[in-house]
Short mmCIF file of C-alpha atoms in Angstrom, two decimals:
data_model
loop_
_atom_site.label_atom_id
_atom_site.label_comp_id
_atom_site.label_asym_id
_atom_site.label_seq_id
_atom_site.Cartn_x
_atom_site.Cartn_y
_atom_site.Cartn_z
CA MET A 216 -24.65 -86.31 -101.15
CA ALA A 217 -25.46 -86.31 -97.39
CA MET A 218 -23.28 -84.26 -95.07
CA THR A 219 -21.00 -86.13 -92.64
CA ASN A 220 -22.51 -86.23 -89.15
CA ASN A 221 -19.91 -84.48 -87.00
CA LYS A 222 -22.11 -84.19 -83.94
CA THR A 223 -21.27 -85.87 -80.63
CA HIS A 224 -22.84 -86.12 -77.18
CA CYS A 225 -22.72 -82.98 -74.95
CA PHE A 226 -21.83 -83.91 -71.38
CA THR A 227 -24.11 -81.26 -69.84
CA CYS A 228 -27.26 -81.04 -71.95
CA ASN A 229 -27.08 -84.70 -73.02
CA LYS A 230 -27.86 -83.81 -76.65
CA ASP A 231 -26.07 -84.57 -79.92
CA LYS A 232 -24.42 -81.31 -80.99
CA ILE A 233 -21.13 -80.01 -82.32
CA THR A 234 -18.97 -80.30 -79.20
CA TYR A 235 -15.59 -79.14 -77.97
CA PRO A 236 -13.24 -80.89 -75.48
CA CYS A 237 -12.19 -79.65 -72.04
CA GLU A 238 -8.56 -80.64 -71.40
CA GLY A 239 -9.05 -80.64 -67.64
CA CYS A 240 -12.01 -83.01 -67.19
CA SER A 241 -11.71 -84.75 -70.62
CA GLN A 242 -15.44 -84.22 -71.32
CA ARG A 243 -17.01 -82.67 -74.43
CA PHE A 244 -19.47 -79.76 -74.35
CA CYS A 245 -21.56 -77.85 -76.86
CA LEU A 246 -20.59 -74.21 -77.32
CA MET A 247 -23.20 -72.86 -74.89
CA ASP A 248 -22.42 -75.38 -72.17
CA LEU A 249 -18.67 -75.00 -72.72
CA THR A 250 -19.00 -71.27 -71.98
CA GLU A 251 -20.94 -72.06 -68.81
CA HIS A 252 -18.39 -74.74 -67.84
CA HIS A 253 -15.54 -72.25 -68.21
CA GLN A 254 -17.46 -69.70 -66.10
CA ILE A 255 -17.75 -72.32 -63.33
CA LEU A 256 -13.98 -72.83 -63.47
CA ASN A 257 -13.47 -69.09 -63.38
CA ASN A 258 -15.65 -68.87 -60.26
CA GLU A 259 -13.59 -71.62 -58.61
CA LEU A 260 -10.40 -69.71 -59.34
CA ASN A 261 -11.92 -66.59 -57.77
CA HIS A 262 -12.80 -68.64 -54.66
CA ILE A 263 -9.18 -69.81 -54.40
CA ILE A 264 -7.96 -66.22 -54.80
CA ASN A 265 -10.33 -65.08 -52.02
CA ASP A 266 -9.16 -67.91 -49.73
CA TYR A 267 -5.58 -66.97 -50.46
CA ASN A 268 -6.13 -63.27 -49.69
CA GLN A 269 -8.01 -64.00 -46.44
CA PHE A 270 -5.39 -66.43 -45.22
CA LYS A 271 -2.55 -64.05 -46.18
CA HIS A 272 -4.25 -61.27 -44.20
CA ARG A 273 -4.61 -63.49 -41.12
CA PHE A 274 -1.04 -64.70 -41.39
CA THR A 275 0.32 -61.15 -41.63
CA GLU A 276 -1.59 -59.97 -38.55
CA GLN A 277 -1.36 -63.06 -36.37
CA LYS A 278 0.55 -62.89 -33.10
CA PRO A 279 3.62 -65.05 -32.50
CA ASN A 280 2.96 -68.67 -31.61
CA PRO A 281 2.63 -69.08 -27.79
CA HIS A 282 5.04 -72.00 -27.98
CA ASP A 283 7.70 -69.77 -29.53
CA LEU A 284 7.13 -67.07 -26.89
CA SER A 285 7.60 -69.64 -24.13
CA LEU A 286 11.00 -70.49 -25.51
CA LEU A 287 12.15 -66.89 -25.05
CA ASP A 288 10.56 -66.74 -21.56
CA GLN A 289 12.51 -69.81 -20.48
CA ILE A 290 15.71 -68.31 -21.77
CA ASN A 291 15.07 -65.00 -19.97
CA GLN A 292 14.21 -66.71 -16.63
CA TRP A 293 17.32 -68.84 -16.86
CA GLU A 294 19.36 -65.69 -17.49
CA ILE A 295 17.97 -64.02 -14.30
CA ASP A 296 18.62 -67.08 -12.12
CA SER A 297 22.15 -67.57 -13.35
CA VAL A 298 23.06 -63.84 -13.36
CA ASN A 299 26.16 -62.66 -15.22
CA LYS A 300 27.85 -66.02 -15.56
CA ILE A 301 25.44 -67.18 -18.26
CA LYS A 302 24.39 -63.90 -19.93
CA GLN A 303 26.52 -64.58 -22.94
CA ARG A 304 25.00 -68.03 -23.40
CA ALA A 305 21.47 -66.59 -23.14
CA LYS A 306 22.27 -64.08 -25.84
CA GLU A 307 23.47 -66.83 -28.15
CA CYS A 308 20.32 -68.89 -27.59
CA ARG A 309 18.03 -65.91 -28.26
CA GLU A 310 19.78 -65.32 -31.55
CA ILE A 311 19.31 -68.95 -32.59
CA VAL A 312 15.58 -68.92 -31.74
CA THR A 313 15.01 -65.59 -33.48
CA LYS A 314 16.87 -66.75 -36.55
CA SER A 315 14.85 -69.98 -36.63
CA LEU A 316 11.54 -68.10 -36.39
CA GLN A 317 12.60 -65.60 -39.02
CA THR A 318 13.68 -68.40 -41.35
CA CYS A 319 10.28 -70.09 -40.96
CA THR A 320 8.47 -66.82 -41.64
CA ASN A 321 10.67 -66.06 -44.66
CA ASP A 322 10.10 -69.52 -46.08
CA ILE A 323 6.32 -69.19 -45.74
CA GLU A 324 6.34 -65.69 -47.25
CA LYS A 325 8.41 -66.94 -50.17
CA LYS A 326 5.90 -69.72 -50.77
CA PHE A 327 3.10 -67.14 -50.57
CA ASN A 328 4.82 -65.06 -53.23
CA ASP A 329 5.49 -68.06 -55.49
CA LEU A 330 1.86 -69.15 -55.23
CA ASN A 331 0.67 -65.61 -55.85
CA GLU A 332 2.69 -65.44 -59.06
CA GLN A 333 1.18 -68.69 -60.28
CA ILE A 334 -2.35 -67.52 -59.44
CA LYS A 335 -1.71 -64.25 -61.31
CA GLN A 336 -0.40 -66.15 -64.32
CA PHE A 337 -3.45 -68.42 -64.53
CA HIS A 338 -5.77 -65.45 -63.99
CA ASN A 339 -4.08 -63.17 -66.52
CA GLU A 340 -3.61 -65.80 -69.22
CA ASN A 341 -7.14 -67.13 -68.62
CA GLU A 342 -5.88 -70.62 -69.49
CA PHE A 343 -6.56 -73.08 -66.72
CA ASN A 344 -8.48 -76.22 -65.97
CA GLU A 345 -9.41 -78.51 -63.08
CA ILE A 346 -5.85 -79.85 -62.87
CA ASN A 347 -4.43 -76.36 -62.35
CA LEU A 348 -7.10 -75.47 -59.77
CA ASN A 349 -6.50 -78.66 -57.78
CA TYR A 350 -2.79 -77.89 -57.75
CA LEU A 351 -3.37 -74.32 -56.48
CA ARG A 352 -5.80 -75.51 -53.83
CA ASN A 353 -3.39 -78.20 -52.56
CA GLU A 354 -0.47 -75.74 -52.43
CA LEU A 355 -2.55 -73.32 -50.34
CA ILE A 356 -3.47 -76.13 -47.93
CA LYS A 357 0.22 -77.07 -47.55
CA ILE A 358 1.22 -73.47 -46.75
CA ARG A 359 -1.62 -73.14 -44.21
CA GLN A 360 -0.52 -76.34 -42.45
CA GLU A 361 3.10 -75.18 -42.39
CA SER A 362 2.17 -71.78 -40.94
CA ASN A 363 0.25 -73.46 -38.11
CA ASN A 364 3.39 -75.32 -36.99
CA PRO A 365 6.30 -73.08 -38.01
CA SER A 366 8.67 -73.75 -35.12
CA THR A 367 11.13 -76.64 -35.22
CA THR A 368 13.00 -75.86 -31.99
CA SER A 369 12.73 -76.58 -28.27
CA ILE A 370 14.77 -76.12 -25.10
CA GLN A 371 17.10 -78.79 -23.75
CA GLN A 372 18.60 -78.52 -20.25
CA ASP A 373 21.52 -80.40 -18.77
CA SER A 374 20.79 -80.84 -15.04
CA GLN A 375 24.18 -82.38 -14.26
CA SER A 376 26.03 -79.07 -14.26
CA PHE A 377 26.10 -76.64 -11.29
CA ILE A 378 24.12 -74.14 -13.32
CA ASN A 379 21.71 -75.73 -15.74
CA GLU A 380 23.17 -75.28 -19.22
CA ILE A 381 20.68 -74.76 -22.03
CA SER A 382 20.92 -75.02 -25.78
CA ILE A 383 18.61 -74.94 -28.75
CA ILE A 384 17.84 -78.28 -30.37
CA SER A 385 15.97 -78.96 -33.57
CA LEU A 386 12.81 -81.05 -33.59
CA GLU A 387 13.43 -81.91 -37.22
CA LYS A 388 14.48 -85.48 -37.84
CA LYS A 389 18.20 -85.97 -38.18
CA PRO A 390 19.33 -87.69 -41.38
CA LYS A 391 18.90 -91.42 -40.97
CA LEU A 392 21.59 -93.46 -42.66
CA ASN A 393 19.57 -96.47 -43.74
CA LYS A 394 21.04 -99.91 -44.19
CA TRP A 395 19.77 -102.75 -46.35
CA LYS A 396 20.01 -106.51 -46.28
CA GLN A 397 22.82 -107.40 -48.64
CA SER A 398 21.00 -110.37 -50.20
CA ALA A 399 18.25 -109.12 -52.49
CA ILE A 400 14.85 -110.53 -53.43
CA THR A 401 14.10 -110.77 -57.15
CA VAL A 402 10.73 -109.02 -57.67
CA ALA A 403 10.61 -108.97 -61.50
CA GLY A 404 12.28 -111.07 -64.17
CA GLY A 405 15.14 -113.31 -63.09
CA ASN A 406 14.11 -116.08 -65.47
CA GLY A 407 16.74 -115.43 -68.10
CA GLU A 408 16.55 -113.02 -71.00
CA GLY A 409 13.37 -113.34 -73.04
CA GLN A 410 10.04 -111.83 -73.99
CA GLN A 411 7.67 -113.98 -71.94
CA LEU A 412 5.63 -112.21 -69.28
CA ASP A 413 7.86 -113.62 -66.53
CA GLN A 414 11.02 -112.42 -68.31
CA LEU A 415 12.85 -109.18 -69.07
CA HIS A 416 15.56 -108.37 -71.59
CA SER A 417 18.16 -105.74 -70.62
CA PRO A 418 15.79 -103.47 -68.65
CA ARG A 419 16.68 -99.81 -68.08
CA GLY A 420 14.54 -97.35 -66.05
CA ILE A 421 11.89 -98.15 -63.41
CA PHE A 422 9.14 -96.35 -61.52
CA ILE A 423 7.66 -97.53 -58.18
CA ASP A 424 4.12 -96.39 -57.34
CA LYS A 425 2.52 -96.10 -53.89
CA LYS A 426 1.22 -99.68 -54.10
CA LYS A 427 4.78 -100.95 -54.76
CA ASN A 428 3.89 -101.83 -58.35
CA ILE A 429 6.92 -101.58 -60.63
CA SER A 430 6.81 -100.08 -64.14
CA ILE A 431 9.86 -101.17 -66.14
CA ALA A 432 11.38 -99.92 -69.39
CA ASP A 433 12.01 -103.37 -70.93
CA TRP A 434 14.63 -102.17 -73.41
CA THR A 435 15.21 -105.02 -75.88
CA ASN A 436 11.57 -106.15 -75.75
CA HIS A 437 10.48 -102.63 -76.82
CA ARG A 438 7.80 -102.41 -74.15
CA ILE A 439 6.84 -101.09 -70.73
CA VAL A 440 5.75 -103.83 -68.34
CA GLU A 441 4.14 -103.47 -64.94
CA TRP A 442 4.81 -106.01 -62.22
CA LYS A 443 2.28 -105.75 -59.45
CA CYS A 444 3.55 -106.33 -55.92
CA ASN A 445 4.31 -110.01 -55.24
CA GLU A 446 3.19 -111.17 -58.70
CA LYS A 447 5.13 -113.86 -60.61
CA GLU A 448 4.82 -112.17 -63.99
CA GLY A 449 4.19 -108.73 -65.42
CA GLN A 450 1.68 -107.25 -67.81
CA ILE A 451 2.38 -105.07 -70.85
CA ILE A 452 1.09 -101.52 -70.38
CA ALA A 453 2.78 -99.87 -73.41
CA GLY A 454 4.40 -101.15 -76.58
CA GLY A 455 5.02 -104.86 -76.87
CA ASN A 456 4.04 -104.80 -80.54
CA GLY A 457 7.56 -105.22 -81.84
CA PRO A 458 9.98 -102.45 -82.84
CA GLY A 459 8.44 -99.99 -85.28
CA HIS A 460 7.27 -96.46 -85.91
CA ARG A 461 3.55 -96.88 -85.29
CA MET A 462 2.06 -95.02 -82.33
CA ASN A 463 1.40 -98.29 -80.49
CA GLN A 464 5.04 -99.35 -80.81
CA LEU A 465 8.18 -98.48 -78.88
CA TYR A 466 11.82 -98.77 -79.93
CA TYR A 467 14.35 -99.29 -77.14
CA PRO A 468 12.58 -97.32 -74.37
CA SER A 469 15.09 -96.12 -71.76
CA ASP A 470 12.98 -94.62 -68.97
CA VAL A 471 9.40 -94.36 -67.69
CA ILE A 472 7.68 -92.13 -65.11
CA PHE A 473 4.11 -91.76 -63.85
CA ASP A 474 2.29 -88.44 -64.28
CA GLN A 475 0.20 -88.01 -61.12
CA GLN A 476 -1.85 -85.19 -62.67
CA ASN A 477 -3.67 -87.32 -65.25
CA HIS A 478 -2.66 -90.85 -64.22
CA SER A 479 -0.71 -91.51 -67.42
CA ILE A 480 2.76 -92.88 -68.06
CA ILE A 481 5.45 -90.90 -69.88
CA ILE A 482 8.12 -92.82 -71.78
CA ALA A 483 11.53 -91.92 -73.18
CA ASP A 484 11.15 -93.73 -76.52
CA ARG A 485 14.87 -93.47 -77.17
CA GLY A 486 15.08 -95.35 -80.46
CA HIS A 487 12.37 -93.18 -82.01
CA ARG A 488 13.90 -89.97 -80.58
CA ARG A 489 10.63 -88.94 -78.96
CA VAL A 490 8.90 -88.66 -75.59
CA VAL A 491 5.43 -90.21 -75.60
CA GLN A 492 2.49 -90.31 -73.23
CA TRP A 493 0.27 -93.37 -72.82
CA LEU A 494 -3.14 -92.96 -71.21
CA ASN A 495 -5.44 -96.00 -71.24
CA GLN A 496 -3.75 -97.36 -74.39
CA ASN A 497 -4.12 -93.97 -76.11
CA GLN A 498 -0.82 -92.52 -77.27
CA GLN A 499 0.37 -88.96 -77.75
CA ILE A 500 3.79 -87.63 -78.77
CA LEU A 501 4.83 -84.92 -76.32
CA ILE A 502 8.31 -84.11 -77.65
CA LYS A 503 9.77 -84.93 -81.07
CA ASN A 504 13.33 -85.09 -82.42
CA ILE A 505 15.11 -85.46 -79.09
CA HIS A 506 17.84 -87.94 -78.21
CA CYS A 507 16.09 -88.69 -74.93
CA TRP A 508 17.39 -90.91 -72.17
CA GLY A 509 16.22 -90.00 -68.65
CA LEU A 510 12.96 -88.45 -67.43
CA ALA A 511 11.90 -86.60 -64.28
CA MET A 512 8.99 -84.42 -63.18
CA ASP A 513 9.02 -81.67 -60.53
CA LYS A 514 6.30 -80.76 -58.02
CA HIS A 515 4.78 -78.26 -60.47
CA GLY A 516 4.29 -80.91 -63.16
CA SER A 517 7.11 -79.67 -65.42
CA LEU A 518 8.85 -82.42 -67.39
CA TYR A 519 12.66 -82.77 -67.52
CA VAL A 520 14.44 -84.79 -70.24
CA SER A 521 18.14 -85.54 -70.71
CA ASP A 522 19.47 -85.36 -74.28
CA TYR A 523 22.60 -87.50 -74.60
CA GLN A 524 23.42 -86.17 -78.09
CA LYS A 525 23.18 -82.44 -77.29
CA ASN A 526 24.63 -83.05 -73.80
CA GLU A 527 21.92 -81.09 -72.04
CA VAL A 528 18.81 -81.35 -69.89
CA ARG A 529 15.68 -79.42 -70.85
CA ARG A 530 12.55 -78.54 -68.90
CA TRP A 531 9.08 -78.34 -70.45
CA LYS A 532 6.23 -76.58 -68.69
CA MET A 533 3.12 -78.70 -68.20
CA GLY A 534 1.16 -78.80 -71.45
CA GLU A 535 3.67 -76.62 -73.36
CA TYR A 536 5.95 -79.17 -74.98
CA ASN A 537 7.19 -76.87 -77.75
CA LYS A 538 8.93 -74.44 -75.41
CA GLY A 539 11.60 -76.46 -73.62
CA ILE A 540 14.40 -74.50 -71.94
CA VAL A 541 17.91 -75.73 -71.14
CA VAL A 542 18.40 -76.16 -67.37
CA ALA A 543 21.76 -78.00 -67.44
CA GLY A 544 24.58 -78.34 -69.97
CA GLY A 545 23.96 -77.16 -73.50
CA ASN A 546 27.54 -75.96 -73.88
CA GLY A 547 28.88 -78.82 -75.94
CA GLU A 548 30.49 -82.09 -74.90
CA GLY A 549 33.10 -81.68 -72.17
CA ASP A 550 34.05 -82.02 -68.53
CA GLU A 551 33.87 -78.39 -67.42
CA LEU A 552 31.28 -77.50 -64.76
CA ASN A 553 29.00 -75.98 -67.42
CA GLN A 554 29.23 -79.05 -69.67
CA LEU A 555 28.01 -82.64 -69.79
CA ASN A 556 29.19 -85.75 -71.59
CA TYR A 557 26.44 -88.29 -72.31
CA PRO A 558 23.87 -87.50 -69.60
CA THR A 559 21.55 -90.40 -68.80
CA PHE A 560 19.26 -90.64 -65.76
CA ILE A 561 18.15 -87.52 -63.88
CA PHE A 562 16.43 -86.57 -60.61
CA VAL A 563 14.71 -83.30 -59.61
CA ASP A 564 14.36 -82.34 -55.93
CA GLU A 565 11.89 -80.07 -54.11
CA ASP A 566 13.96 -76.97 -54.95
CA GLN A 567 13.99 -77.86 -58.67
CA SER A 568 17.69 -78.67 -58.54
CA VAL A 569 18.57 -81.26 -61.20
CA TYR A 570 20.91 -84.17 -60.44
CA ILE A 571 22.40 -85.72 -63.57
CA SER A 572 24.32 -88.95 -64.14
CA ASP A 573 27.04 -87.45 -66.33
CA SER A 574 28.07 -90.88 -67.50
CA ASN A 575 31.14 -90.37 -69.69
CA ASN A 576 32.54 -87.93 -67.12
CA HIS A 577 32.03 -90.60 -64.43
CA ARG A 578 30.29 -88.19 -62.09
CA VAL A 579 26.95 -86.97 -60.80
CA ILE A 580 26.53 -83.23 -61.15
CA LYS A 581 23.91 -81.01 -59.49
CA TRP A 582 22.51 -77.93 -61.23
CA ARG A 583 20.53 -75.60 -59.00
CA LYS A 584 17.56 -73.82 -60.52
CA ASP A 585 18.67 -71.05 -62.94
CA ALA A 586 22.38 -71.86 -62.35
CA LYS A 587 24.91 -71.34 -65.14
CA GLU A 588 27.02 -74.32 -64.09
CA GLY A 589 26.78 -77.37 -61.90
CA THR A 590 28.47 -78.76 -58.80
CA ILE A 591 29.99 -82.23 -58.64
CA VAL A 592 28.26 -84.19 -55.86
CA ALA A 593 29.55 -87.71 -56.62
CA GLY A 594 32.61 -89.01 -58.46
CA GLY A 595 34.44 -86.61 -60.74
CA ASN A 596 37.84 -88.15 -60.00
CA GLY A 597 38.17 -90.12 -63.18
CA GLN A 598 36.93 -93.61 -63.96
CA GLY A 599 37.72 -96.15 -61.24
CA ARG A 600 36.48 -98.31 -58.40
CA ASN A 601 37.84 -96.35 -55.42
CA LEU A 602 35.30 -94.84 -53.01
CA ASN A 603 35.84 -91.38 -54.54
CA GLN A 604 35.25 -92.65 -58.08
CA LEU A 605 32.46 -93.91 -60.34
CA SER A 606 32.44 -95.85 -63.59
CA TYR A 607 29.68 -94.95 -66.05
CA PRO A 608 27.02 -94.02 -63.45
CA ARG A 609 23.39 -94.53 -64.43
CA GLY A 610 20.38 -94.34 -62.07
CA VAL A 611 20.34 -91.49 -59.54
CA PHE A 612 17.99 -90.81 -56.61
CA VAL A 613 18.08 -88.15 -53.86
CA ASP A 614 16.27 -88.71 -50.57
CA HIS A 615 14.46 -86.09 -48.44
CA VAL A 616 17.66 -85.16 -46.55
CA GLY A 617 19.80 -84.76 -49.67
CA GLN A 618 21.65 -88.08 -49.68
CA ILE A 619 22.50 -89.09 -53.24
CA TYR A 620 22.20 -92.70 -54.41
CA VAL A 621 23.96 -93.75 -57.62
CA ALA A 622 23.88 -96.92 -59.70
CA ASP A 623 27.62 -97.32 -60.34
CA CYS A 624 27.12 -99.43 -63.45
CA ASP A 625 30.56 -100.78 -64.40
CA ASN A 626 31.55 -101.25 -60.75
CA HIS A 627 28.40 -103.37 -60.19
CA ARG A 628 27.36 -101.51 -57.03
CA VAL A 629 25.05 -98.83 -55.65
CA MET A 630 26.69 -96.01 -53.72
CA ARG A 631 25.48 -93.29 -51.35
CA TRP A 632 27.11 -89.87 -51.39
CA CYS A 633 26.48 -86.93 -49.08
CA GLU A 634 26.93 -83.58 -50.81
CA GLY A 635 30.27 -82.02 -49.93
CA LYS A 636 31.94 -85.31 -48.97
CA GLU A 637 35.10 -86.46 -50.74
CA GLU A 638 33.94 -90.05 -51.17
CA GLY A 639 30.85 -92.23 -51.10
CA LYS A 640 29.89 -95.48 -49.43
CA ILE A 641 28.80 -98.79 -50.99
CA VAL A 642 25.26 -99.62 -49.85
CA VAL A 643 24.55 -102.76 -51.92
CA GLY A 644 26.51 -104.81 -54.43
CA GLY A 645 30.25 -104.28 -54.82
CA ASN A 646 30.87 -108.03 -54.56
CA ASP A 647 32.19 -108.41 -58.10
CA GLN A 648 30.08 -109.02 -61.18
CA GLY A 649 27.66 -111.92 -60.80
CA ASN A 650 24.11 -113.20 -60.43
CA GLU A 651 24.05 -114.20 -56.76
CA PRO A 652 21.55 -112.42 -54.44
CA ASN A 653 24.36 -110.18 -53.11
CA GLN A 654 25.75 -109.38 -56.57
CA LEU A 655 24.80 -107.11 -59.45
CA ASN A 656 25.69 -107.13 -63.12
CA CYS A 657 25.61 -103.60 -64.56
CA PRO A 658 22.97 -101.88 -62.36
CA TYR A 659 20.93 -99.24 -64.18
CA GLY A 660 17.75 -97.63 -62.84
CA LEU A 661 17.07 -97.40 -59.11
CA SER A 662 14.26 -96.25 -56.87
CA PHE A 663 12.75 -96.59 -53.39
CA ASP A 664 9.30 -97.42 -52.07
CA ASP A 665 7.68 -95.56 -49.17
CA GLU A 666 9.14 -98.02 -46.65
CA GLY A 667 12.71 -97.28 -47.71
CA ASN A 668 13.27 -100.54 -49.60
CA LEU A 669 15.76 -100.14 -52.45
CA TYR A 670 14.94 -101.39 -55.97
CA VAL A 671 17.74 -101.84 -58.51
CA VAL A 672 17.52 -102.67 -62.22
CA ASP A 673 20.06 -105.49 -62.58
CA ARG A 674 20.42 -105.02 -66.33
CA ASP A 675 22.59 -107.91 -67.49
CA ASN A 676 20.90 -110.34 -65.11
CA HIS A 677 17.55 -109.30 -66.65
CA ARG A 678 15.90 -108.79 -63.26
CA ILE A 679 14.77 -106.21 -60.71
CA GLN A 680 16.32 -106.67 -57.26
CA LYS A 681 14.70 -105.49 -54.03
CA PHE A 682 17.01 -104.81 -51.08
CA VAL A 683 14.98 -104.72 -47.88
CA THR A 684 15.77 -101.95 -45.42
CA VAL A 685 17.11 -102.90 -42.00
CA LEU A 686 15.35 -101.07 -39.16
#
């Protein structure tokens, strides 16, 4: 009997041989060419390490920025001209400038150290691919750009006083409290509940890409649909083959995110108790046996999943989906600061702090990285409709200045909370339950595009509403 032909095409030598896959570039190589391919990757890593070491050396020895020195010169000259009367004020300003410069330097050094640890890990473990190298290279570019413009301060003088008063002002943008038109535009669904391509049925989570295309977890239709910007109907990009256990089927998906590293979508396949990845209609189970609800991904590519049954949130390192660690909750059902009660949607910020819609506790709770308990940042005053209360919160989003947006589901509104404040503010909705353009009916997922427009999953109206920002 003839042997089975198990040979495939080698990407490098272009011959039919026994080949092996590279996870980074998704190509297959014969053993000899795979060894050479890995050596090329190894050389690229060494180049990155050399660039890092050279830049670190220059950064350590570089002189202070001339702009920063001029700030101190202005303060000193002002002190001489104004003599004793303003010496105390000059001292205060010097301290502010010095503290600002030191903070910038400390931040950059911390990022150096973090990047160094990651480089060491890849180098020591000898397990890396093009994705990892691109990430390291981009991080080094970001740090270099930040070090070239470290100062965020300038001098402001008030010429109306007898002696010009000075103070230190920040050049960083102050938090902008956006406003939105209260009548929304329906950008997906809105044609009644159903399974046609211009319909949705009880949608849950959404993801907005840079082109303003909307990926929607179409819950009762057991599918993920994508509505391209300004289109009248969507297209199925995952599932849509009825409820079932086959790999090409979904069962009540609750959330969806886009993995920038490999241009795939990751889905919380809630009914099947699994997290799955879809890449060009190819499916892969990432995490099994998890009562998943919400998904998030941090800047390092680690995946976060909320488990509403275990009342916890876990983090999985990129590519290592059998080693999840608890980053929030995990101490049983309850309302203590180290507990959760039916966590749903989640958000992860730049510092890897996790914001969780702790639904049955009617609050949003923030867990800083490696913290043993969380901090309440929205709600937490029992179920209700007052401005210091929430009722079964769902979608959560945190902007670049730390403002927290919450889909207040049973109050049919979206609220904005600033951390540390006693109450929030209604930004859209809050006009009773309904289907008018200024009303919502059980809002779920929410997100923003790069222009600041707010998108809300209007679950029981089977539509996605876009609230346009007001400049």
